[in-house]
Structures are given as C-alpha cells and as structure tokens.
Coordinates of N, CA and C and ligand atoms in Angstrom, one line a residue:
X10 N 151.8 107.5 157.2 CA 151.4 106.2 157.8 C 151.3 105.1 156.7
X11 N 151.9 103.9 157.1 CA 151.7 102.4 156.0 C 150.7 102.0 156.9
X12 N 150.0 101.0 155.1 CA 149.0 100.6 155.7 C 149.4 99.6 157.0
X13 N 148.3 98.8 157.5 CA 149.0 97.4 158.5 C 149.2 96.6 157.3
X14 N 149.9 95.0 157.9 CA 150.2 94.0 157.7 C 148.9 93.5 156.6
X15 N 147.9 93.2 157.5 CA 146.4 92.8 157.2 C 146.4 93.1 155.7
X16 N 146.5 94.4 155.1 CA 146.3 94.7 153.5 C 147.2 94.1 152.6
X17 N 146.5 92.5 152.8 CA 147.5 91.8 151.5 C 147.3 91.6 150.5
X18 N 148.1 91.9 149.5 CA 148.3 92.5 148.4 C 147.4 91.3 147.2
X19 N 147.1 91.8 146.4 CA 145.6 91.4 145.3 C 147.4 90.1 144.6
X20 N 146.5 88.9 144.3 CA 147.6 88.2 143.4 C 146.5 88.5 142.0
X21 N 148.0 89.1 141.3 CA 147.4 89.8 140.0 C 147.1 89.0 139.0
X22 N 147.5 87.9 138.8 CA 146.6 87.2 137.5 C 145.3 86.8 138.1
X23 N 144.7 87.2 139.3 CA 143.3 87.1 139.2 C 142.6 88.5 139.0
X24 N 143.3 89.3 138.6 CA 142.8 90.2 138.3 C 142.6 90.9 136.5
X25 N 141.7 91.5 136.5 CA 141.2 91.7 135.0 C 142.8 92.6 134.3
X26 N 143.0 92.1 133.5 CA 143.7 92.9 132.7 C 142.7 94.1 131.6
X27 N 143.6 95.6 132.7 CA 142.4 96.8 132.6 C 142.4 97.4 131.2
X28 N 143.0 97.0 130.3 CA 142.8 97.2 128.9 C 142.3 95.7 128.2
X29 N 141.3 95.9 128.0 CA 140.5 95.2 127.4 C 140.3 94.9 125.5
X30 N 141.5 94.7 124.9 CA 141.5 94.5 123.2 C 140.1 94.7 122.5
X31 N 139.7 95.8 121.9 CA 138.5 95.5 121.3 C 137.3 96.3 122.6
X32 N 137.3 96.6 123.3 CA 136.5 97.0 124.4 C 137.3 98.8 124.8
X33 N 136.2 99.7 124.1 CA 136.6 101.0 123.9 C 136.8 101.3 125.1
X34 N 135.5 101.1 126.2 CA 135.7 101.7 127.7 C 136.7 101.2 128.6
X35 N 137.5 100.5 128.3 CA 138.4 100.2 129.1 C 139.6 100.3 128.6
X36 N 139.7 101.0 127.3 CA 140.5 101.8 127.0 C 140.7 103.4 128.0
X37 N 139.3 103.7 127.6 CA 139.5 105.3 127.8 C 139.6 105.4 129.5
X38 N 139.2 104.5 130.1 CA 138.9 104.4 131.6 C 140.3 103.8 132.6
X39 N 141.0 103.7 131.4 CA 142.6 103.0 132.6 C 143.5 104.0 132.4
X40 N 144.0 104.0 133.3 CA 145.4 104.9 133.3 C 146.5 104.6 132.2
X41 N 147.0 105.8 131.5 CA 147.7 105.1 130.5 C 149.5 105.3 131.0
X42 N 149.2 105.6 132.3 CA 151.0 106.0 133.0 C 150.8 105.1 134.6
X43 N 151.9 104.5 134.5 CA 152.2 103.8 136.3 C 151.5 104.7 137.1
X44 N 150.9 104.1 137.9 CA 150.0 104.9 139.1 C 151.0 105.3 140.2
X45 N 150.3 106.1 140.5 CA 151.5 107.2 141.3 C 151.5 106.6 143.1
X46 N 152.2 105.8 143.6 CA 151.9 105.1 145.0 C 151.8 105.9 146.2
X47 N 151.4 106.8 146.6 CA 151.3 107.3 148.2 C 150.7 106.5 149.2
X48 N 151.6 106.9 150.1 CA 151.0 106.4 151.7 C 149.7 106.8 151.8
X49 N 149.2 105.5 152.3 CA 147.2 105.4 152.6 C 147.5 106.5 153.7
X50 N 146.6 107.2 153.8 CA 146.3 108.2 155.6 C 145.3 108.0 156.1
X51 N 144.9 108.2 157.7 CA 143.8 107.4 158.4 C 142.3 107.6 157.4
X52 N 142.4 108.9 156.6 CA 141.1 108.7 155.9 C 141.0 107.4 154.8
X53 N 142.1 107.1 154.1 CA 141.7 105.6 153.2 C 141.5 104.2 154.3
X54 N 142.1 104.5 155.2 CA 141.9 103.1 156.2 C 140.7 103.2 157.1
X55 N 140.3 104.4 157.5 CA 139.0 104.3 157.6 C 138.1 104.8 157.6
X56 N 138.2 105.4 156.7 CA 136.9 106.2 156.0 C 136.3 105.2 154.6
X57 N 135.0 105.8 154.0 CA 134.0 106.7 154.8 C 133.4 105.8 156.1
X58 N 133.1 106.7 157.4 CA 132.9 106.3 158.1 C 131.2 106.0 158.3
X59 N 129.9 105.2 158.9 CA 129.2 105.3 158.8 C 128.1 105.0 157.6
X60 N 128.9 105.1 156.9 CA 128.2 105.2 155.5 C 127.0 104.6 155.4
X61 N 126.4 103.4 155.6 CA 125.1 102.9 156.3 C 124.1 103.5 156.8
X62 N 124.3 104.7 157.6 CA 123.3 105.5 158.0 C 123.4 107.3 157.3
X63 N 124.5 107.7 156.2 CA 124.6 108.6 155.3 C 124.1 108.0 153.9
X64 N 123.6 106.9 153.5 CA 123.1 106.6 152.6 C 121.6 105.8 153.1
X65 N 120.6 105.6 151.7 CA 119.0 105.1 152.2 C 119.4 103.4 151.3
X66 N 119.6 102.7 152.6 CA 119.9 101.1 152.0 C 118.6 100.5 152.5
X67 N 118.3 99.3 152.3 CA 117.4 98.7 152.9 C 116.7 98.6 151.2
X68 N 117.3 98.4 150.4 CA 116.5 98.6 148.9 C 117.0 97.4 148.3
X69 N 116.7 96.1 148.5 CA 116.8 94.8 147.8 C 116.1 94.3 147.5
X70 N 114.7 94.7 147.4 CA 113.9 94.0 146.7 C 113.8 95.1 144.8
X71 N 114.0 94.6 143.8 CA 114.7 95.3 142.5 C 113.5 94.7 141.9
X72 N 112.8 93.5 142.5 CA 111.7 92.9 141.5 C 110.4 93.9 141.4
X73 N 110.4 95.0 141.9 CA 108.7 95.8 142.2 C 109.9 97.5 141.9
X74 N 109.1 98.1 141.6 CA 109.8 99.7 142.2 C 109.0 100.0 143.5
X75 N 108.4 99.6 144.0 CA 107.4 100.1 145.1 C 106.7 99.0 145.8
X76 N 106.6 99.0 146.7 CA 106.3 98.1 147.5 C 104.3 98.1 147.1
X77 N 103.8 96.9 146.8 CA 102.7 97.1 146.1 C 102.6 97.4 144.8
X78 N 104.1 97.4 144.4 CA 103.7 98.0 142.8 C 103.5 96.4 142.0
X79 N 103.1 96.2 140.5 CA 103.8 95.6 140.3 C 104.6 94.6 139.5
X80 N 104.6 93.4 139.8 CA 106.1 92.9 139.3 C 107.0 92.8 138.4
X81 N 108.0 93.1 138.2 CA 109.0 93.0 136.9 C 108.6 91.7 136.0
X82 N 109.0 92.1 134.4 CA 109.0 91.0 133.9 C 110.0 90.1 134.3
X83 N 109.9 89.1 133.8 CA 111.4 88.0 134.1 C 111.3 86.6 134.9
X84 N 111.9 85.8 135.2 CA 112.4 85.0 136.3 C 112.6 85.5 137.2
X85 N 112.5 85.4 138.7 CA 112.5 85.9 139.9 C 113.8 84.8 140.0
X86 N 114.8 85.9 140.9 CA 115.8 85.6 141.2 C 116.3 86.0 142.4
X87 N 116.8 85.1 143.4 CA 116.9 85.6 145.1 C 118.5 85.2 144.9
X88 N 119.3 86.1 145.3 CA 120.8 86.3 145.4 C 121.8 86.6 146.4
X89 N 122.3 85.8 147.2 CA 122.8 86.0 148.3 C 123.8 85.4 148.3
X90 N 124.8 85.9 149.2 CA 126.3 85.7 149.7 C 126.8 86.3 151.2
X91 N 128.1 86.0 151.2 CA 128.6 86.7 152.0 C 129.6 87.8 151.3
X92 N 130.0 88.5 152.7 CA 131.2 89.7 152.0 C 131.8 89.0 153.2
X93 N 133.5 89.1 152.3 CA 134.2 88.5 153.3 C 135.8 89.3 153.2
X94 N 136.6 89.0 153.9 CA 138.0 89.9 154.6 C 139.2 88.9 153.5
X95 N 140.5 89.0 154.0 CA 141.7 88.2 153.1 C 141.8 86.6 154.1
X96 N 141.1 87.4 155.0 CA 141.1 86.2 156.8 C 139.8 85.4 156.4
X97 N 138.8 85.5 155.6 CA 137.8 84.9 155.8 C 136.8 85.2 156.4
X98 N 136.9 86.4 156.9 CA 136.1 86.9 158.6 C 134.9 87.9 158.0
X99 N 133.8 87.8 158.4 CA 132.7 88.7 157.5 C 133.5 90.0 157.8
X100 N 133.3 90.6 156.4 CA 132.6 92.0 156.8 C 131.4 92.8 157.0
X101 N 131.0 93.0 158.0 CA 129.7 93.5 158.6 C 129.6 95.0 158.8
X102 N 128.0 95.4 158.2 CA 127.8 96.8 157.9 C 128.6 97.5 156.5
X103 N 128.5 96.9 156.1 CA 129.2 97.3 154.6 C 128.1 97.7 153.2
X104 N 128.6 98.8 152.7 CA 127.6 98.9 152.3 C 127.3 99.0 150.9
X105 N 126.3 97.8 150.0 CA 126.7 97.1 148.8 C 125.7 97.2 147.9
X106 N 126.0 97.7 146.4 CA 125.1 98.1 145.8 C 124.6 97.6 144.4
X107 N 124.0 96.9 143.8 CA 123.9 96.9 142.7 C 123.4 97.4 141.2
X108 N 123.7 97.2 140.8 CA 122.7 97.3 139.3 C 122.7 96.5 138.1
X109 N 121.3 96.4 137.4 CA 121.7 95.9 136.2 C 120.5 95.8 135.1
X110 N 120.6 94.9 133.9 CA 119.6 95.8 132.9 C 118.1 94.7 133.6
X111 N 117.1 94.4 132.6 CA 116.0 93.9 132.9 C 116.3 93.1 132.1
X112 N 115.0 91.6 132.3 CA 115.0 90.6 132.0 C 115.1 90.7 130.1
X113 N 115.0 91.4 129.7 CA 115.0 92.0 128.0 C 116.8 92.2 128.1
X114 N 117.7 93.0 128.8 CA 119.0 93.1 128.5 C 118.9 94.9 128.0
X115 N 117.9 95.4 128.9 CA 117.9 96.8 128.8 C 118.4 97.5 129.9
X116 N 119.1 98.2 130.3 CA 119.3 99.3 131.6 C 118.2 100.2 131.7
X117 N 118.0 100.7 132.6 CA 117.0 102.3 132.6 C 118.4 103.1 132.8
X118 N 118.9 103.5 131.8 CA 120.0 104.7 131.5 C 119.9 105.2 130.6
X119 N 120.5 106.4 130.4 CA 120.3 107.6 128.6 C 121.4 106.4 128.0
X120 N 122.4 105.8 128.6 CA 123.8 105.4 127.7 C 123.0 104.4 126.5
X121 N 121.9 103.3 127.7 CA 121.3 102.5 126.7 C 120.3 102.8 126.0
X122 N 120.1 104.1 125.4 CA 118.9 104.8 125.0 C 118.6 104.4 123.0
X123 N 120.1 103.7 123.0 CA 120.3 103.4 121.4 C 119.7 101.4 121.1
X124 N 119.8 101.1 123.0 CA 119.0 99.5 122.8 C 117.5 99.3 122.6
X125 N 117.5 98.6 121.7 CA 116.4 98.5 120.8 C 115.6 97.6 121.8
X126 N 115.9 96.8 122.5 CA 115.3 96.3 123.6 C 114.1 96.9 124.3
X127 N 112.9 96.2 124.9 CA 112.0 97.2 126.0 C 112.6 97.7 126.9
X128 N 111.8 98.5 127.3 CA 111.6 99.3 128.9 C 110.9 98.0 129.7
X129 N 110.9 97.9 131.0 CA 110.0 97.4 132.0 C 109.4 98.4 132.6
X130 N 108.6 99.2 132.5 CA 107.8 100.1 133.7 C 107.8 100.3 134.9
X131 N 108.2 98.5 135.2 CA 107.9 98.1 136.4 C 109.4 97.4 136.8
X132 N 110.4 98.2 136.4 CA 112.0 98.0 136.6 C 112.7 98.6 136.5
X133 N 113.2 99.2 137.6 CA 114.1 99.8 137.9 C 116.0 99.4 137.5
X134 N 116.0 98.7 138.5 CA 117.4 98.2 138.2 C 118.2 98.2 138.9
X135 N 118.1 98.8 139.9 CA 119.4 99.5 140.8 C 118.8 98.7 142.6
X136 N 120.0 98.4 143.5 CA 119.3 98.3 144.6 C 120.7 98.8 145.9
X137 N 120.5 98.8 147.1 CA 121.6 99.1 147.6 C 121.1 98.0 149.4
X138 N 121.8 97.4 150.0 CA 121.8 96.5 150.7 C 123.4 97.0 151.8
X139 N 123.0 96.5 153.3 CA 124.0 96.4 154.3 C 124.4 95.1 154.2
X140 N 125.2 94.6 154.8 CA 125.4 93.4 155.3 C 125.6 93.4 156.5
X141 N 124.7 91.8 157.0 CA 124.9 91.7 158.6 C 125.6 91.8 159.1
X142 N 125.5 90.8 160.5 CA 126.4 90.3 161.6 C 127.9 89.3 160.7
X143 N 127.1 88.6 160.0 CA 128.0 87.8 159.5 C 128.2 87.9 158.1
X144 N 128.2 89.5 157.6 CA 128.7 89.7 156.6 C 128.1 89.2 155.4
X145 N 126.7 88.8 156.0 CA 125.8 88.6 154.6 C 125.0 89.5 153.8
X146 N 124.8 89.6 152.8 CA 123.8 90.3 151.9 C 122.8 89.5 151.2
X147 N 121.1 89.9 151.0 CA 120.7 89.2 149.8 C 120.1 90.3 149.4
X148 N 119.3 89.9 148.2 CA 118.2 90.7 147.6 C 117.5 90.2 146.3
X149 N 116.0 90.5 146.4 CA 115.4 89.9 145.2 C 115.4 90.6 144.0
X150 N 115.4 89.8 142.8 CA 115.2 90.8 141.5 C 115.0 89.8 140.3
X151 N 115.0 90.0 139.0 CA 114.8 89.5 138.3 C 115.9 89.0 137.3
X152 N 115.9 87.9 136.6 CA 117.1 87.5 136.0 C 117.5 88.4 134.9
X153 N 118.6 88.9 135.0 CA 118.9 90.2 133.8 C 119.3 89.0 132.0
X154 N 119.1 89.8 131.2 CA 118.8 89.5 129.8 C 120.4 89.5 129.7
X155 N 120.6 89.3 128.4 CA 122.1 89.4 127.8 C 121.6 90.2 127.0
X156 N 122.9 91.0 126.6 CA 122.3 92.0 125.6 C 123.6 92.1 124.5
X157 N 123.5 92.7 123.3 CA 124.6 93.1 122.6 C 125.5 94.1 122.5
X158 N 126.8 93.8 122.7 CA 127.8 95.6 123.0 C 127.8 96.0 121.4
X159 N 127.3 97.4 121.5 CA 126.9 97.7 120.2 C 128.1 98.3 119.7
X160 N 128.3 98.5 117.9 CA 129.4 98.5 117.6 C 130.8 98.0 117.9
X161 N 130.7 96.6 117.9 CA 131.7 95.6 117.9 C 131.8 95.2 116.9
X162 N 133.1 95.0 115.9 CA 133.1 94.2 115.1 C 132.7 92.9 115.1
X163 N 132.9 91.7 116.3 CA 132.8 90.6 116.8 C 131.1 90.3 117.2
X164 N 130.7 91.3 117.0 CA 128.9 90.7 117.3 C 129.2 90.1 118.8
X165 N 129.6 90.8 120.1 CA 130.3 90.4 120.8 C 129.1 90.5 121.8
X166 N 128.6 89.6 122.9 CA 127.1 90.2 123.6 C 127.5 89.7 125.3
X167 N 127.3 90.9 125.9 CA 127.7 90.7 127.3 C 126.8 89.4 128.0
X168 N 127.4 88.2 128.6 CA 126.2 87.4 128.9 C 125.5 87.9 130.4
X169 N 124.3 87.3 130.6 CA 123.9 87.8 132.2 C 124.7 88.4 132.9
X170 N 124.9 89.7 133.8 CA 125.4 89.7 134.3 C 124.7 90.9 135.7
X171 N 125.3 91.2 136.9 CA 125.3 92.1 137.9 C 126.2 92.7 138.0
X172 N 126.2 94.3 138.0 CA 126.9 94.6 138.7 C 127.1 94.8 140.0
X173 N 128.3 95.1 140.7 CA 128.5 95.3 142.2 C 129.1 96.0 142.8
X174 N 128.9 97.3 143.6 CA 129.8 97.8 144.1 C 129.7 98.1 145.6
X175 N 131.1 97.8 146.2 CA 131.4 97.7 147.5 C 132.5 98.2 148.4
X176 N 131.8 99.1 149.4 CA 133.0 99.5 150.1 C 132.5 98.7 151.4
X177 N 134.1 98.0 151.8 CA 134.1 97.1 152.4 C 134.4 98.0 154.3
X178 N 135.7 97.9 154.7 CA 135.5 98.8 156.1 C 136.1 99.9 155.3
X179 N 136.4 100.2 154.1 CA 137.0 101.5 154.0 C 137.6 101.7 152.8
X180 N 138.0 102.6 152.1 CA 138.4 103.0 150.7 C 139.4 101.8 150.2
X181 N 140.6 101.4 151.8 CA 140.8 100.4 150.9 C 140.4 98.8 150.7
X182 N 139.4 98.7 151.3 CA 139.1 97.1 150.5 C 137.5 97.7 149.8
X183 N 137.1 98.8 148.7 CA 136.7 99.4 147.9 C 136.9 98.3 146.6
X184 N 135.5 97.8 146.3 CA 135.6 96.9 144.8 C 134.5 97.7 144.1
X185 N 134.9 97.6 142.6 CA 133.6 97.3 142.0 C 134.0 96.0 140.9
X186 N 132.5 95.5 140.9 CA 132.9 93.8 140.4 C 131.2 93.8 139.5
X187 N 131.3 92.6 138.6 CA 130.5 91.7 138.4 C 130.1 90.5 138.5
X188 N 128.7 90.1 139.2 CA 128.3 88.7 138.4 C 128.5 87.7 137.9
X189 N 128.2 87.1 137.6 CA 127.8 86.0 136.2 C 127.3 84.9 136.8
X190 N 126.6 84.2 135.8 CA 125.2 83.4 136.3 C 126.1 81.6 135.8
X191 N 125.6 80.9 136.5 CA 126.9 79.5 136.0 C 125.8 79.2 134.9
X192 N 126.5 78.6 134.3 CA 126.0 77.3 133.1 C 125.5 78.4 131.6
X193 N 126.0 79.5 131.7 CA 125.5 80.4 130.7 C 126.6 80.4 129.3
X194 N 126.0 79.8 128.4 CA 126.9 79.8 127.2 C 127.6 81.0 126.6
X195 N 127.4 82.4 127.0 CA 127.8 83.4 126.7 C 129.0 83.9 127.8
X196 N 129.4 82.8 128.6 CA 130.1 83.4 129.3 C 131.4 83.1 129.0
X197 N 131.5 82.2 127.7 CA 132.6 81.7 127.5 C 133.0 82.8 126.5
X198 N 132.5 83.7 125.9 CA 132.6 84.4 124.8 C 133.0 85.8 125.5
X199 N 132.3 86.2 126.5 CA 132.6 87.6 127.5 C 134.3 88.0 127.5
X200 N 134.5 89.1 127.0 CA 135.7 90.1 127.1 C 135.9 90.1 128.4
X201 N 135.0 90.5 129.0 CA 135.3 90.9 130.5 C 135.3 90.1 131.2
X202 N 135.1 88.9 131.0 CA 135.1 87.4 132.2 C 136.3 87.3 131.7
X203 N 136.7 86.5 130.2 CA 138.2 86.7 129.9 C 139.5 87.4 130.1
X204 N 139.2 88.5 130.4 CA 140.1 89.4 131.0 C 140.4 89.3 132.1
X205 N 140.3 88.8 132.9 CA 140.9 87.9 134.1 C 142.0 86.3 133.6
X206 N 143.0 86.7 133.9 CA 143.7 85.7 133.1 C 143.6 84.3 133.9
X207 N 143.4 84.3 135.2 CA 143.6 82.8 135.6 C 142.1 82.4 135.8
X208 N 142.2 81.4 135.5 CA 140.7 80.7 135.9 C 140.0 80.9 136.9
X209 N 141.0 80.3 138.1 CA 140.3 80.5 139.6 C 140.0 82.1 139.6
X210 N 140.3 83.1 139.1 CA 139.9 84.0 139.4 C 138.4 84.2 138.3
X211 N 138.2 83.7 137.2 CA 137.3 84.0 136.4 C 136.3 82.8 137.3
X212 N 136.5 82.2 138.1 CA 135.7 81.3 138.9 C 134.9 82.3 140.2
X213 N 135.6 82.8 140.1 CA 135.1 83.1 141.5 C 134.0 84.5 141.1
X214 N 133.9 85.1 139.7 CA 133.1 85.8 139.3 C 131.8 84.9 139.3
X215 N 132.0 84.0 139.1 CA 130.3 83.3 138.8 C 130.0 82.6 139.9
X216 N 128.5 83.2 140.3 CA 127.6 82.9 141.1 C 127.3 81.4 141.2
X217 N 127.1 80.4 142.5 CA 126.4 79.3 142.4 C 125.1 79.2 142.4
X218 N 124.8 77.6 141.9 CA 122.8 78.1 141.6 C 122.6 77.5 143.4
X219 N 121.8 77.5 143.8 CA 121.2 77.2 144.9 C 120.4 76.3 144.9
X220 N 120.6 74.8 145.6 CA 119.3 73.8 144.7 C 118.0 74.4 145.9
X221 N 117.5 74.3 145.3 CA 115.5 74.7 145.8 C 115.6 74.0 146.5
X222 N 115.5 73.0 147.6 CA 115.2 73.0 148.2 C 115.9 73.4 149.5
X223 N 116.8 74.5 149.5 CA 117.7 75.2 150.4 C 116.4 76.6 150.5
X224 N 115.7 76.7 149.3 CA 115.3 78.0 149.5 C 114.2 78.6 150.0
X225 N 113.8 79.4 151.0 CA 112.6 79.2 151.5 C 111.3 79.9 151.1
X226 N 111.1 79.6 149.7 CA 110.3 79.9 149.0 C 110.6 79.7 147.7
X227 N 109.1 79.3 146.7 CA 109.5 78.1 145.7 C 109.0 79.1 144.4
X228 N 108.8 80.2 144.4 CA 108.7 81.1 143.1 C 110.2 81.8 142.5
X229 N 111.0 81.3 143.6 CA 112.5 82.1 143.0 C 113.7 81.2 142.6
X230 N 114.7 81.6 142.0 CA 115.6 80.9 141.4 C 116.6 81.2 142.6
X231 N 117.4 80.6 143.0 CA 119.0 81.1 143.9 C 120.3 81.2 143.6
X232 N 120.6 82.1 144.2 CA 122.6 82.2 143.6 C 122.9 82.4 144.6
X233 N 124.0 81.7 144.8 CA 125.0 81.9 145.8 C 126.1 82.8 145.8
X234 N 126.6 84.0 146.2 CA 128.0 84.6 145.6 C 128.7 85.2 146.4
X235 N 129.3 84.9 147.1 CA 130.2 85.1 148.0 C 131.4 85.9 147.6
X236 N 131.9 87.3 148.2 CA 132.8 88.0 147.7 C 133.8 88.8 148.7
X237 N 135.2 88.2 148.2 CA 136.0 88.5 148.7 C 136.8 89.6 148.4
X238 N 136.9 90.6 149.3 CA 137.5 92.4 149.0 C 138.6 92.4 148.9
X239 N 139.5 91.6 149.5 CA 141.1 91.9 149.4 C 141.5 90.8 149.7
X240 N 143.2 90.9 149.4 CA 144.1 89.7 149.5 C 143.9 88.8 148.7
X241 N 145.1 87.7 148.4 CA 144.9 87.0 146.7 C 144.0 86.1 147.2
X242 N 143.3 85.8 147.7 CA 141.9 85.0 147.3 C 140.2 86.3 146.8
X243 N 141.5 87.5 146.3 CA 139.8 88.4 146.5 C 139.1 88.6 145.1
X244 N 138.1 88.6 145.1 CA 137.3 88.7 143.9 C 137.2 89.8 143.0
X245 N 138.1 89.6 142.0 CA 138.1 90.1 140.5 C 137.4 91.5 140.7
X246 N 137.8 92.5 140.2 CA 137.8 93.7 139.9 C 136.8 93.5 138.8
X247 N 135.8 94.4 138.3 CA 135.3 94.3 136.8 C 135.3 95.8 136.5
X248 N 134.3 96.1 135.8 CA 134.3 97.8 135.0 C 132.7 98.2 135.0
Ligands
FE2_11 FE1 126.3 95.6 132.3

C-alpha cells in the first residue's frame, strides 16, 4: 500500500541537517547509510490508534508536581498553539508531550547529573496534553533556564528551549521538535536552531510572545506556537 496523495513530502532545507558539526549526539543518533524506503502499511497510517485513552494526559500544569503542591521556581509561563495538518486543518486528539530543564537550566535526569546547576523539588519537567476540537494545546510551566552543553570546545550553551513530541493521526505525521523563546540572544549562537538551513524554517521554531492583554490572567508570560506535522510548511524536526 502507498501512502495517499495528502503525505506531502517535508521541503528539506527546512529541515535540520541531522549531523550536527561539533554536536556528538547527532552524530551517534543519525543513520550513517541511506534509509532504506518501504511501503507505509495500514499500521504507519493509522496507528497508534487511540492513544489518548492508552496513555494518562491531562498533565499540563509542569508549574506544581501536584496539585496543591508548591510552586516551581521561575517565571510562570502559559504556552499555547495549535497542531496543524499540510491543509492547515487542526489536528484533533493528538497526543503531545513535553519536556524540559527548570528555570536554573537543570533537567530531573541521571544524563544531567554532571550540571552543576539546582534541583527544584518542586519541578518536575515533563507534561503530556491532547489537543482539542480545533487542534489546540496549552499548558502552564515555568520559563526553562539556558544551560551549558558540557564539553564543547566552543563554550557553546543551549538557549531556552522545549522540547516536543508528537504523534499527530499516526506514525506518519510523528515529530519530535523544539521550542525557542523570541528575542533570546542565545538563539543566535544554538547548533541546533542553525542546523535548519533556511530561515523560514528556523522561524517557525520560535514561539510568539503573547501581548497580556490577550491573556486571561496577569501572573503569566504567553507564547504562542503553532505546529505544523507534515508537508513543506511543517515544523522543523529537532533531537
Ligand atoms: Fe534540552
């Protein structure tokens, strides 16, 4: 079985170039031989099925671990978008997940166990959200830190960033992506924003701010980020 028509095809200078100069993990994480092409079969086009109700979503608030617990250090940050098709047309029930370090630029992971940075106690890091009717998502959390990629020659420091991962109706409009926060002077310096060779595509990685008074409550900061799964207007692959 080919896929349908609909699966149009990624326009590749908006896409990261998956070897990364100087960036060990995207060395060791790309294929080092042409990928081998087979026919999608009904399970890549539509599977996983359900997934919404085989996984526990409804976890977008990242500012508390517990409801009553509480609050993270940091800036409070409210983040919302849509998830969208190559048509523009939401995708709805999709199920979208993030993570990232704390307002320090620490993860709760063993990998970052060598950052000298705090812990938050009260930060987790991780959240998992559906999207509606119209293909929206939000969720609160706190402004993530920049941190340093350690052992770089370049003193090289990842700026703000989110991660994102999404499966859209099915394995194939499947992203994982990043973030990035506008107006951040470390974004011009980022390997991995640069590694997207065309602009508009390193554009469409960064989030808009939201002016306050769109927002309906005045202790949070806003971003707007809207992400597209497939076809060449789709949003940047990250690592
Ligand atoms: Fe990160």
């Amino acid at each position: 079985m080919t896929p349908p028509d609909r699966y149009e095809p990624y326009d590749e200078p908006s896409q990261p170039l998956m070897r990364v100069d100087g960036y060990r993990e995207s060395q060791l994480r790309t294929p080092s031989r042409p990928l081998y092409k087979r026919p999608a079969t009904l399970t890549e086009i539509t599977g996983p099925l359900n997934l919404a109700k085989k996984l526990k979503v409804g976890m977008n608030d990242l500012s508390r671990i517990k409801q009553g617990a509480p609050r993270a250090m940091g800036q409070l940050i409210w983040v919302t978008g849509r998830l969208l098709d190559e048509d523009a047309m939401p995708v709805r029930g999709s199920v979208l997940e993030v993570w990232q370090a704390n307002a320090a630029g620490r993860y709760v992971h063993k990998a970052d166990s060598g950052n000298p940075a705090p812990q938050d106690p009260n930060f987790f890091g991780s959240g998992r959200c559906v999207t509606d009717r119209e293909g929206r998502y939000a969720f609160l959390s706190v402004k993530p830190g920049a941190y340093p990629v350690p052992n770089h020659p370049t003193r090289w420091w990842r700026p703000p960033h989110i991660h994102f991962s999404i499966l859209g109706e099915g394995f194939m409009s499947r992203l994982v992506t990043q973030m990035y926060f506008p107006g951040e002077p470390l974004n011009g310096i980022d390997l991995l924003l640069k590694a997207v060779p065309d602009e508009k595509g390193r554009e469409r990685l960064v989030a808009r701010w939201t002016p306050m008074m769109q927002l309906e409550r005045a202790d949070v900061v806003g971003f707007e980020h809207d992400i597209v799964v497939r076809g060449h207007r789709a949003t940047p692959m990250g690592f």
